[in-house]
């Protein structure tokens, strides 16, 4: 047999490759994945006794006819939806999904998508401590019947934050349930945790069966994230709460008298939209007043975003939906959850930090932050060798400088303090890598993306995080000195930090490219170094090698800021049960502040410059002022639909939002900027060098019956502004008065301009941020 020539060998390889591609393509065509199918509720033929029977018939009618299909007994439908959303989730091949989409009664089909979690002092910082607040916020009057649904990783019911002592019986109108499973029984629910459900069918369809030996297939939280967010929303007061001695004090949620319903939608491998959608649908049917969702995926068109569609349905039922903005800052246009009917929350700092110190051999001291407390302690009287495995001048990061798994040479780092750059891997994991390689400590250095923002972590070895500027100087010292040394020291909790709040560098930013006329985020709230309850199943660093167990943990992320707003929304709902979700959001936005505790404009942690509405939205929440906002900008479901009518959607795309209320476009909005939103964003198109744009708003009086407001508006370089009328005179409560704001371009600017419009009556200041965007030819 003759040997194969090189050309024949190459030809054989190409042939095999092409065959594999064909097989792969064929498998993709017939491989099943989960699809969310939205159905027209009113299109069900009378021959079917229920919607579920109709859905089942629809799916059966499009199944592939094959021997395999005949033999297959697998149930295709994994969920049915019937409250905030109507339809089902089913496992289908791509070909089957395409066939089903063409069927009568099918409104839209969404492929199942994966979402990610967006991962005390805050009540005092927000003015919510009973001793400092008005009687409305007092513990004795806080026992109202408002329930917040938290979509997350579940809940750890044994936490003291979920103690129900003194709470009234669960109201009869509550329809929730306490589902059971490994480690979770009926008795784990009480008058605080009034519901606990789990949603995993979409997750299992995508990843396989949950391993019940390693994961709780129940509402029990083994991640910690869900327990932390639930306690931030409505945790009962716990005196002496702390993390290893840090942040010692009373931990309490924003609405300690509210009830919690936990909906577990996130598992070890992520959170899937079919499960999230089912949880939203179920929560609305259960009777929640507020939904807190610290999750996010990518940004897609309103009608393609299943969470956006479900949130629209929840809003129609009177439920406020609060979502995290995302942790992709400081990059511009990095927001998620941007629909106008969702309250989108960014993150900011508080006036508390956890200082730590790097003492160099030169005598210089650098202040950083840390939550380290362990057996291994570095002597402050001794100096330890410093090592940095990177290169300051290289534009390409060295994996060793990032302290990635398997990159550190024990011979180079043993017995030394290792400098690690932030990025790629989790901050605490870098410390574990250093520890495994024999390092005695770590200095974690910010990159340009993080700037001077310091986030404290509960490290497994002595470690201090420092800002970018001093980090560069530190690296220069190490690389230019043959005997660079340092030691690390850890201090107590420090309060009264100035300036604060500051917009977190990681907090996702606007503009909202889906619709520039809708300013996002809506507000910012505390999201850096937040203390709240924690799961007993995992250590504070969340690393599998961390065997420490704590009752409270300190976390950072817009995941932490979102439940602050959800809890405040619950308080507003309790105080004003007649208010719509839009009215509550308006109260939060128009009373937000835009100056820090040094009376200067809010700053951006990534640059130390003043932040803009693209960073902080309307500003930082101010709960006590939100209680009595004076005026609100209300928006009804049909108004939101009219906004969608301005978005150039096809009739079938609009149908995604219209089918259950038989909504049609009345064309009441001349442009998307005319939606009665509490923020004003005006876009001057690139067509006209000089143009006039007018936006309209309607204010509802929720203050004293007889009220007279005068307007004050910022001047702009690029356009003149005229408000008509300049005075709003109300004669009764809930009266609505309209005004218009006309912008006339004078000198088109190359950058957006920011300002504000404020209505004042001597007591209230009702502020709307203004953004002017000047589009230029590409």
XYZ file of C-alpha atoms in Angstrom:
778
model
C 0.000 0.000 0.000
C 1.535 3.294 -1.096
C 1.908 6.117 1.418
C -0.511 9.085 1.237
C 1.024 12.116 -0.419
C 0.890 15.498 1.402
C -1.636 16.841 -1.115
C -3.892 13.797 -0.639
C -3.526 14.141 3.125
C -4.620 17.791 2.967
C -7.533 16.872 0.679
C -8.639 14.192 3.186
C -8.477 16.672 6.081
C -10.566 19.214 4.157
C -13.130 16.519 3.269
C -13.430 15.383 6.901
C -13.725 19.007 8.045
C -16.538 19.666 5.558
C -18.355 16.503 6.639
C -18.094 17.572 10.285
C -19.461 21.015 9.403
C -22.402 19.419 7.549
C -23.097 17.093 10.476
C -22.790 19.965 12.941
C -25.201 22.055 10.885
C -27.640 19.154 10.690
C -27.420 18.603 14.433
C -28.029 22.308 15.056
C -31.100 22.105 12.838
C -32.623 19.249 14.844
C -31.106 19.886 18.299
C -33.711 21.108 20.734
C -33.390 24.270 22.791
C -35.878 26.260 24.814
C -38.018 28.908 23.131
C -40.473 31.291 24.797
C -43.668 31.457 22.744
C -46.004 34.415 23.260
C -49.602 33.578 22.380
C -52.653 35.707 21.646
C -54.792 34.929 24.673
C -58.017 35.799 22.829
C -57.307 33.660 19.745
C -58.028 30.348 21.518
C -60.689 28.412 19.578
C -63.777 27.449 21.603
C -63.070 23.781 20.863
C -60.329 23.875 23.527
C -61.394 23.855 27.168
C -58.248 25.638 28.379
C -55.301 27.627 27.090
C -52.919 24.877 28.174
C -54.813 22.353 26.024
C -54.601 24.768 23.072
C -50.856 25.348 23.601
C -50.228 21.588 23.739
C -52.143 21.084 20.501
C -50.155 23.851 18.799
C -46.833 22.305 19.768
C -47.890 18.800 18.717
C -48.992 20.082 15.321
C -45.501 21.262 14.361
C -43.361 18.419 15.761
C -40.991 16.771 13.298
C -42.474 13.553 11.944
C -39.818 10.904 12.317
C -39.283 7.558 13.964
C -37.368 9.341 16.716
C -40.225 11.790 17.258
C -42.755 8.961 17.412
C -40.633 7.153 19.978
C -39.934 10.287 21.963
C -42.012 10.646 25.116
C -40.306 13.799 26.402
C -42.627 16.589 27.483
C -41.914 19.560 25.223
C -43.757 22.307 27.144
C -41.836 23.284 30.298
C -43.819 26.382 31.372
C -47.128 28.092 30.685
C -47.562 31.809 31.365
C -50.901 33.459 32.093
C -50.642 36.695 34.118
C -47.932 39.213 33.195
C -47.271 37.312 29.960
C -49.350 34.833 27.979
C -47.933 31.760 26.298
C -45.480 28.982 27.051
C -41.866 27.870 27.029
C -41.140 24.749 25.003
C -38.177 22.659 23.842
C -38.067 22.801 20.051
C -35.656 22.371 17.181
C -34.917 25.450 15.078
C -37.078 24.071 12.262
C -39.983 23.414 14.644
C -39.702 26.934 16.098
C -39.865 28.432 12.612
C -42.964 26.379 11.812
C -44.645 27.363 15.071
C -43.930 31.063 14.481
C -46.059 30.899 11.332
C -49.035 29.398 13.199
C -52.158 31.462 13.840
C -52.372 32.763 17.400
C -48.574 32.916 17.854
C -47.553 36.527 18.595
C -43.788 36.152 18.971
C -41.015 33.655 19.730
C -37.967 34.438 21.892
C -34.992 32.065 22.181
C -34.153 31.360 25.827
C -31.277 33.621 26.886
C -28.876 33.547 29.797
C -28.793 36.389 32.341
C -26.116 37.226 34.919
C -26.316 38.467 38.495
C -25.151 42.077 38.789
C -22.907 41.683 41.747
C -25.431 48.362 57.514
C -24.788 51.721 56.834
C -27.234 52.495 54.050
C -30.458 53.163 56.052
C -28.708 55.865 58.095
C -26.989 57.300 55.020
C -30.404 57.517 53.322
C -32.036 59.116 56.372
C -34.156 56.079 57.187
C -33.117 55.388 60.783
C -36.220 55.506 63.019
C -34.570 57.950 65.427
C -33.803 60.417 62.635
C -36.850 60.002 60.422
C -40.409 61.194 60.480
C -42.993 59.002 62.141
C -43.938 57.573 58.741
C -40.676 55.635 58.688
C -40.857 54.550 62.335
C -40.706 50.886 63.276
C -44.120 51.030 64.975
C -45.898 52.185 61.829
C -43.820 50.197 59.365
C -45.937 47.042 59.587
C -47.922 47.557 56.399
C -48.942 44.901 53.962
C -46.643 45.458 51.014
C -44.825 42.483 49.506
C -41.648 42.655 47.454
C -40.841 39.800 45.099
C -37.098 39.192 44.828
C -35.922 37.260 41.734
C -32.492 35.918 42.595
C -30.625 32.863 43.948
C -33.138 32.025 46.684
C -33.069 32.794 50.396
C -31.402 31.583 53.628
C -34.433 31.556 55.944
C -32.502 31.074 59.202
C -30.953 34.544 58.947
C -31.990 36.887 61.741
C -32.850 39.423 59.049
C -35.950 37.370 58.269
C -37.264 37.241 61.840
C -41.019 37.941 61.830
C -41.442 38.909 65.495
C -44.204 41.477 65.876
C -45.516 41.204 62.328
C -49.213 40.809 61.662
C -50.706 37.731 60.036
C -50.193 37.293 56.294
C -53.068 39.080 54.485
C -55.746 36.881 52.972
C -55.303 38.396 49.507
C -51.769 36.967 49.286
C -51.730 33.997 46.883
C -48.072 32.962 47.208
C -46.766 29.579 48.321
C -43.834 28.056 50.153
C -42.432 25.372 47.867
C -40.361 22.621 49.429
C -37.227 20.746 48.449
C -33.855 19.760 49.860
C -33.164 21.936 52.890
C -36.400 23.893 52.607
C -39.666 23.039 54.335
C -43.021 24.787 54.766
C -42.017 26.060 58.221
C -39.142 28.023 56.711
C -41.699 30.568 55.534
C -43.170 32.913 58.120
C -44.800 36.332 58.346
C -41.660 37.925 56.855
C -40.884 35.352 54.133
C -44.419 34.881 52.815
C -43.450 33.035 49.653
C -40.565 30.962 48.315
C -40.644 29.395 44.871
C -38.106 27.918 42.447
C -37.896 27.938 38.657
C -35.460 25.587 36.966
C -37.056 23.949 33.900
C -35.343 26.336 31.468
C -32.035 25.948 33.279
C -32.239 22.137 33.171
C -33.259 22.172 29.501
C -30.084 24.128 28.714
C -27.563 22.560 31.102
C -28.932 19.172 32.164
C -30.415 17.984 35.433
C -29.410 19.800 38.625
C -27.075 17.698 40.768
C -29.040 17.620 44.009
C -26.011 16.392 45.933
C -24.086 19.593 45.239
C -26.912 22.106 44.776
C -30.131 22.806 46.666
C -33.013 22.064 44.304
C -35.214 24.206 46.504
C -35.672 27.896 47.338
C -32.686 27.663 49.709
C -29.839 29.989 48.730
C -26.341 28.549 48.580
C -24.875 31.458 46.618
C -25.618 34.259 49.120
C -26.603 36.854 46.510
C -30.364 36.346 46.912
C -30.221 36.436 50.711
C -28.194 39.668 50.547
C -30.608 41.416 48.145
C -33.740 40.225 50.025
C -32.354 41.485 53.343
C -31.438 44.827 51.742
C -35.030 45.236 50.537
C -36.888 44.360 53.716
C -34.647 42.770 56.344
C -35.758 43.031 59.969
C -33.399 45.026 62.254
C -30.455 42.983 63.579
C -28.317 44.637 66.235
C -24.597 43.928 66.314
C -24.453 42.872 62.654
C -20.937 42.856 61.165
C -18.544 41.039 58.850
C -15.557 39.782 60.850
C -15.820 42.933 62.961
C -16.168 45.336 60.033
C -19.245 47.611 59.622
C -20.483 46.829 63.144
C -23.969 48.187 63.818
C -27.651 47.525 63.172
C -28.451 45.957 59.807
C -31.962 46.607 58.540
C -33.646 46.633 55.167
C -35.062 49.696 53.474
C -38.619 48.598 54.315
C -38.251 46.457 57.474
C -42.018 46.081 57.818
C -42.537 44.821 54.265
C -42.849 41.143 53.404
C -40.555 39.167 51.126
C -41.395 36.604 48.458
C -38.281 34.826 47.141
C -38.310 33.507 43.566
C -35.219 31.416 42.865
C -34.357 31.782 39.184
C -30.554 31.608 39.312
C -28.530 28.435 39.691
C -24.851 27.497 39.612
C -24.698 27.850 35.818
C -26.682 31.084 35.492
C -30.216 32.426 35.116
C -32.380 31.703 32.056
C -35.064 33.955 30.616
C -37.751 31.227 30.484
C -37.352 30.751 34.258
C -37.240 34.517 34.921
C -40.371 35.031 32.831
C -42.198 32.283 34.713
C -41.168 33.856 38.026
C -42.418 37.323 36.993
C -45.694 35.789 35.805
C -46.128 33.821 39.028
C -45.112 36.724 41.284
C -47.707 39.040 39.749
C -50.365 36.333 40.168
C -49.230 35.826 43.785
C -49.883 39.500 44.500
C -46.496 41.209 44.872
C -46.468 45.022 44.872
C -42.846 45.473 43.806
C -40.440 43.243 41.866
C -36.712 43.514 42.590
C -34.567 42.015 39.816
C -30.780 42.323 40.185
C -30.090 40.583 36.863
C -29.238 41.568 33.343
C -28.537 40.318 29.869
C -27.666 42.259 26.731
C -29.736 45.086 25.286
C -32.135 44.170 22.494
C -35.197 45.789 20.937
C -38.121 46.212 23.312
C -40.188 43.555 21.574
C -37.298 41.040 21.531
C -36.495 41.414 25.231
C -38.608 38.881 27.135
C -37.915 40.550 30.506
C -38.999 43.902 29.070
C -42.220 42.345 27.749
C -42.924 40.634 31.082
C -42.177 43.849 32.993
C -44.686 45.658 30.760
C -47.301 43.079 31.767
C -46.392 43.499 35.454
C -46.667 47.288 35.122
C -50.147 46.873 33.581
C -51.114 45.004 36.769
C -49.808 47.847 38.963
C -46.485 46.236 39.947
C -43.340 48.402 40.017
C -40.337 46.612 38.493
C -36.896 47.694 39.752
C -33.805 46.391 37.929
C -30.046 46.829 38.215
C -28.392 48.910 35.489
C -25.418 46.540 35.156
C -21.755 46.514 36.164
C -20.199 47.311 32.769
C -19.162 50.891 33.626
C -17.524 53.216 33.078
C -17.948 52.369 29.375
C -20.622 54.567 27.754
C -23.891 53.009 26.572
C -23.265 49.945 28.760
C -26.723 49.835 30.369
C -29.154 46.947 30.539
C -32.852 46.978 31.508
C -33.540 50.295 29.746
C -37.301 50.068 29.070
C -39.107 53.207 30.324
C -41.568 51.113 32.385
C -38.613 49.615 34.327
C -36.895 51.565 37.114
C -33.195 51.275 36.195
C -30.792 51.669 39.127
C -27.105 52.600 39.054
C -24.684 52.334 41.980
C -22.954 54.871 44.221
C -20.789 54.906 47.336
C -21.716 55.751 50.926
C -19.872 57.770 53.563
C -18.309 54.618 55.011
C -15.137 52.802 54.054
C -12.697 50.202 55.332
C -9.201 51.702 55.220
C -6.037 49.622 55.003
C -2.465 50.725 54.555
C 0.567 49.776 52.479
C 3.747 50.868 54.288
C 6.727 50.915 51.911
C 10.360 50.384 52.820
C 10.978 54.019 51.804
C 8.737 55.156 54.651
C 5.900 56.167 52.348
C 2.366 55.060 53.211
C -0.386 54.363 50.669
C -4.014 54.153 51.814
C -6.231 51.498 50.283
C -9.105 49.305 51.432
C -9.650 45.749 52.651
C -11.971 43.496 54.646
C -9.237 41.035 55.557
C -9.304 39.453 58.973
C -7.636 36.075 59.400
C -5.039 34.035 61.257
C -2.251 35.096 58.947
C -1.128 38.610 59.894
C 1.839 40.575 58.577
C 3.931 42.316 61.209
C 3.789 46.097 60.952
C 7.340 46.164 62.352
C 8.727 43.967 59.586
C 9.186 44.616 55.861
C 8.429 41.930 53.252
C 9.868 41.692 49.721
C 7.607 43.065 46.976
C 7.236 41.475 43.546
C 5.389 42.502 40.378
C 5.429 40.142 37.418
C 4.253 42.666 34.801
C 5.716 45.472 32.730
C 4.512 49.071 33.104
C 5.347 49.989 29.510
C 3.641 47.031 27.817
C 0.232 47.652 26.216
C -0.572 43.933 26.444
C -1.231 42.731 30.015
C 0.970 39.885 31.232
C -1.157 37.006 32.630
C 1.270 36.912 35.555
C 0.575 40.564 36.387
C -3.118 39.664 36.562
C -2.309 36.763 38.917
C -4.357 34.350 36.843
C -4.625 30.702 37.824
C -1.379 28.799 37.140
C 0.682 31.843 36.121
C 2.724 32.488 39.285
C 6.076 30.768 39.858
C 6.414 29.709 43.504
C 10.161 30.390 43.358
C 9.464 34.015 42.428
C 6.665 34.819 44.911
C 7.137 32.600 47.974
C 7.384 34.686 51.133
C 6.664 37.909 49.254
C 3.853 40.430 48.870
C 2.635 40.142 45.271
C 1.252 43.068 43.262
C -1.696 42.032 41.059
C -3.559 44.071 38.455
C -7.365 44.008 38.413
C -9.098 42.341 35.490
C -10.109 39.005 33.886
C -10.494 36.977 37.123
C -12.403 37.799 40.349
C -10.497 39.977 42.820
C -10.620 37.454 45.672
C -9.509 34.643 43.357
C -6.275 36.500 42.633
C -5.523 36.384 46.363
C -6.125 32.637 46.394
C -3.678 32.232 43.468
C -1.058 34.245 45.363
C -1.648 32.216 48.523
C -1.363 28.909 46.649
C 1.978 30.042 45.181
C 3.364 30.820 48.635
C 2.849 34.594 48.671
C 2.294 36.143 52.106
C 0.190 39.079 50.910
C -1.283 40.866 47.907
C -1.675 44.441 46.746
C -4.516 44.697 44.227
C -4.106 47.616 41.833
C -6.847 49.363 39.878
C -6.574 49.760 36.119
C -7.707 52.823 34.152
C -11.253 51.406 33.990
C -11.547 51.467 37.792
C -9.675 54.705 38.430
C -9.525 55.576 42.120
C -12.640 53.639 43.136
C -11.823 51.209 45.927
C -13.990 48.129 46.493
C -13.349 46.186 49.702
C -13.142 42.374 49.613
C -13.033 39.642 52.235
C -9.710 38.146 51.108
C -8.225 34.807 52.153
C -4.778 36.301 52.783
C -3.602 39.762 53.851
C -4.512 41.991 50.896
C -5.068 45.680 50.193
C -6.706 47.309 47.145
C -5.253 50.650 45.960
C -6.173 53.162 43.264
C -4.690 53.403 39.768
C -2.529 56.507 40.327
C -0.723 55.268 43.442
C -0.672 51.788 41.953
C 1.422 53.023 39.032
C 3.878 54.672 41.436
C 4.032 51.467 43.468
C 4.808 49.360 40.390
C 7.489 51.830 39.329
C 9.073 51.532 42.800
C 9.157 47.735 42.571
C 10.535 47.601 39.023
C 13.277 50.183 39.664
C 14.396 49.058 43.102
C 16.198 45.761 43.664
C 15.111 45.619 47.292
C 11.536 46.927 47.234
C 9.702 46.053 50.457
C 6.379 46.733 52.172
C 4.020 45.594 54.876
C 0.236 45.711 55.107
C -1.887 47.091 57.941
C -5.654 46.876 58.486
C -7.768 49.490 60.271
C -11.275 49.757 61.636
C -14.426 50.954 59.875
C -14.363 54.676 59.069
C -17.519 56.838 58.840
C -18.114 60.345 57.555
C -16.106 59.870 54.352
C -16.033 62.935 52.098
C -16.964 63.337 49.333
C -19.915 60.973 49.217
C -21.872 59.714 47.503
C -19.743 59.150 44.404
C -20.989 57.280 41.296
C -19.315 53.859 41.249
C -16.874 53.267 38.390
C -18.435 49.874 37.654
C -21.983 51.272 37.419
C -23.232 50.980 33.811
C -23.691 54.244 31.923
C -25.931 55.896 29.382
C -26.783 57.080 26.885
C -29.632 54.734 26.163
C -28.974 53.979 22.501
C -32.249 52.074 22.192
C -34.097 55.403 22.599
C -31.967 58.498 23.216
C -35.071 60.412 24.358
C -35.412 58.132 27.411
C -32.661 59.026 29.868
C -31.172 56.058 31.729
C -30.240 55.100 34.394
C -33.173 56.553 36.341
C -31.380 57.013 39.677
C -28.363 55.821 41.646
C -28.422 54.283 45.125
C -25.886 52.763 47.550
C -24.148 49.841 45.849
C -20.561 49.838 47.143
C -19.508 47.873 50.261
C -23.063 47.034 51.397
C -23.543 44.918 54.538
C -26.493 42.496 54.511
C -27.459 38.916 55.417
C -25.569 35.988 53.895
C -26.031 32.304 53.179
C -24.660 29.776 55.648
C -23.628 27.518 52.763
C -20.695 29.543 51.440
C -17.803 31.674 52.697
C -17.727 35.471 52.406
C -15.319 35.378 49.430
C -17.608 32.887 47.589
C -14.543 30.783 46.785
C -14.894 27.011 47.293
C -11.672 27.042 49.328
C -13.143 29.569 51.798
C -14.378 27.572 54.787
C -15.282 30.615 56.881
C -18.989 31.050 57.652
C -20.541 34.434 58.400
C -24.077 35.713 59.037
C -23.501 38.950 57.123
C -21.376 39.870 54.148
C -20.256 43.040 52.383
C -20.829 43.141 48.613
C -20.677 45.706 45.818
C -22.568 45.989 42.540
C -25.716 47.420 41.000
C -27.210 44.178 42.370
C -26.910 45.908 45.755
C -28.278 49.303 44.669
C -31.375 47.827 42.997
C -32.886 46.386 46.242
C -32.340 49.742 47.980
C -34.700 51.321 45.450
C -37.070 48.332 45.569
C -37.354 48.742 49.341
C -37.916 52.500 49.144
C -40.561 51.869 46.462
C -42.271 49.494 48.921
C -42.300 52.250 51.551
C -43.828 54.692 49.073
C -46.425 52.117 48.043
C -47.348 51.599 51.705
C -47.676 55.348 52.256
C -49.471 55.983 48.945
C -51.243 52.731 47.962
C -53.144 54.553 45.219
C -49.963 55.584 43.368
C -49.101 53.862 40.091
C -45.617 52.411 39.445
C -44.865 55.501 37.311
C -45.913 57.869 40.118
C -43.614 56.073 42.576
C -40.719 56.220 40.116
C -41.421 59.903 39.482
C -41.282 60.636 43.227
C -37.917 58.878 43.466
C -36.503 60.718 40.433
C -37.762 64.272 40.970
C -36.583 64.376 44.606
C -33.146 62.857 43.936
C -30.135 65.029 44.740
C -27.165 65.815 42.509
C -24.707 67.236 45.072
C -22.518 65.328 47.549
C -21.835 65.992 51.241
C -19.307 68.694 50.328
C -22.095 70.567 48.448
C -20.362 69.957 45.125
C -21.781 68.127 42.077
C -21.770 64.327 42.350
C -18.470 62.889 41.136
C -17.587 59.925 38.969
C -15.230 57.477 40.712
C -13.654 56.429 37.422
C -12.364 59.918 36.621
C -12.847 62.051 39.771
C -14.678 64.539 37.480
C -18.268 65.628 37.951
C -20.694 62.906 36.917
C -23.477 63.538 34.384
C -27.066 62.302 34.014
C -25.642 59.543 31.785
C -23.924 58.306 34.971
C -26.369 59.167 37.763
C -29.684 59.648 35.945
C -31.924 62.000 37.936
C -29.498 61.744 40.862
C -29.108 59.930 44.171
C -32.297 58.730 45.867
C -33.613 60.769 48.810
C -36.316 58.641 50.490
C -37.660 61.193 52.957
C -38.223 63.772 50.228
C -39.706 61.119 47.915
C -42.440 60.563 50.503
C -43.761 64.052 49.779
C -42.662 64.998 46.243
C -45.326 67.688 45.681
C -45.855 66.771 42.032
C -45.534 63.540 40.076
C -45.352 62.725 36.384
C -47.802 59.871 35.996
C -47.786 57.464 33.068
C -50.569 54.998 32.305
C -50.053 51.691 30.438
C -51.618 53.154 27.273
C -49.103 56.024 27.421
C -46.226 53.555 27.420
C -47.860 51.828 24.469
C -48.114 55.183 22.668
C -44.376 55.557 23.265
C -43.844 52.184 21.552
C -45.942 53.488 18.657
C -43.191 56.100 18.061
C -40.485 53.411 17.844
C -41.095 52.355 14.216
C -42.267 48.880 15.207
C -44.306 46.750 12.812
C -47.888 45.817 13.759
C -46.764 42.305 14.750
C -43.933 43.740 16.869
C -46.342 46.133 18.596
C -48.669 43.183 19.081
C -46.239 41.763 21.623
C -47.424 44.523 23.992
C -51.004 44.961 22.751
C -52.680 41.565 22.655
C -53.985 41.358 26.218
C -55.483 44.821 26.500
C -56.528 45.197 22.862
C -54.362 48.305 22.628
C -54.085 50.304 19.424
C -51.997 53.343 18.513
C -53.909 56.593 19.078
C -50.804 58.593 18.058
C -51.115 60.868 21.079
C -47.324 61.393 21.237
C -45.670 63.487 18.540
C -42.293 61.977 19.441
C -40.792 59.583 22.029
C -39.629 62.675 23.962
C -43.279 63.490 24.692
C -43.696 60.480 26.965
C -44.525 61.983 30.382
C -41.164 60.881 31.766
C -39.655 62.605 34.830
C -36.454 63.265 32.845
C -36.198 65.302 29.630
C -33.859 64.208 26.834
C -33.970 66.189 23.589
C -32.275 65.013 20.392
C -31.492 67.524 17.644
C -31.187 65.541 14.445
C -28.300 66.010 12.028
C -30.597 67.187 9.246
C -31.196 70.773 10.323
C -28.446 73.085 11.525
C -31.116 75.216 13.205
C -34.230 73.645 14.646
C -36.982 74.018 17.245
C -38.090 71.090 19.400
C -40.936 71.101 21.899
C -41.663 68.507 24.578
C -44.818 68.302 26.669
C -45.290 67.254 30.290
C -48.248 66.899 32.638
C -47.750 67.254 36.394
C -50.147 65.762 38.951
C -50.513 67.545 42.296
C -50.006 65.083 45.186
C -49.213 67.849 47.722
C -51.474 70.449 49.345
C -54.698 71.071 47.401
C -53.893 74.739 46.808
C -50.338 74.970 45.488
C -48.514 77.398 43.233
C -45.281 76.364 41.496
C -42.760 78.554 39.645
C -40.260 77.124 37.175
C -36.487 77.532 37.073
C -34.563 76.078 34.122
C -30.840 75.825 33.355
C -29.318 77.882 30.537
C -27.579 75.997 27.710
C -24.838 77.073 25.317
C -26.322 75.402 22.278
C -30.012 76.190 22.638
C -32.439 78.628 24.222
C -35.146 77.217 26.519
C -38.673 78.498 27.051
C -41.211 76.978 29.470
C -44.924 77.751 29.005
C -46.592 78.487 31.336
C -43.964 79.514 33.882
C -46.407 79.059 36.764
C -48.603 76.082 37.680
C -51.487 76.968 40.032
C -53.266 73.967 41.495
C -56.610 74.249 43.309
C -57.123 70.618 44.339
C -55.241 67.419 45.049
C -54.641 65.069 42.087
C -55.338 67.936 39.668
C -53.304 67.678 36.457
C -51.733 70.673 34.734
C -49.674 70.594 31.549
C -46.755 72.658 30.289
C -44.429 72.629 27.312
C -40.702 73.218 26.997
C -39.384 74.635 23.708
C -35.717 74.299 22.761
C -34.334 76.395 19.896
C -30.818 75.647 18.655
C -28.441 78.620 18.629
C -24.968 77.096 18.426
C -24.877 73.359 17.906
C -22.494 71.727 20.370
C -20.191 68.781 19.670
C -20.909 67.209 23.083
C -24.184 66.615 24.946
C -25.253 69.362 27.355
C -26.717 68.720 30.793
C -28.972 70.792 33.011
C -32.260 70.697 34.860
C -35.801 72.022 35.169
C -37.201 72.632 38.666
C -40.718 73.489 39.808
C -40.719 75.208 43.242
C -43.558 76.120 45.597
C -41.477 77.197 48.602
C -41.569 73.693 50.148
C -41.070 71.255 47.293
C -38.436 71.172 44.567
C -39.562 68.961 41.690
C -36.483 68.490 39.507
C -36.161 66.917 36.061
C -32.709 66.425 34.536
C -32.334 67.740 30.976
C -29.991 66.327 28.328
C -29.519 67.993 24.945
C -27.927 65.803 22.276
C -26.743 67.284 18.983
C -26.401 64.625 16.294
C -23.870 65.356 13.568
C -23.403 63.808 10.107
C -21.207 60.687 10.128
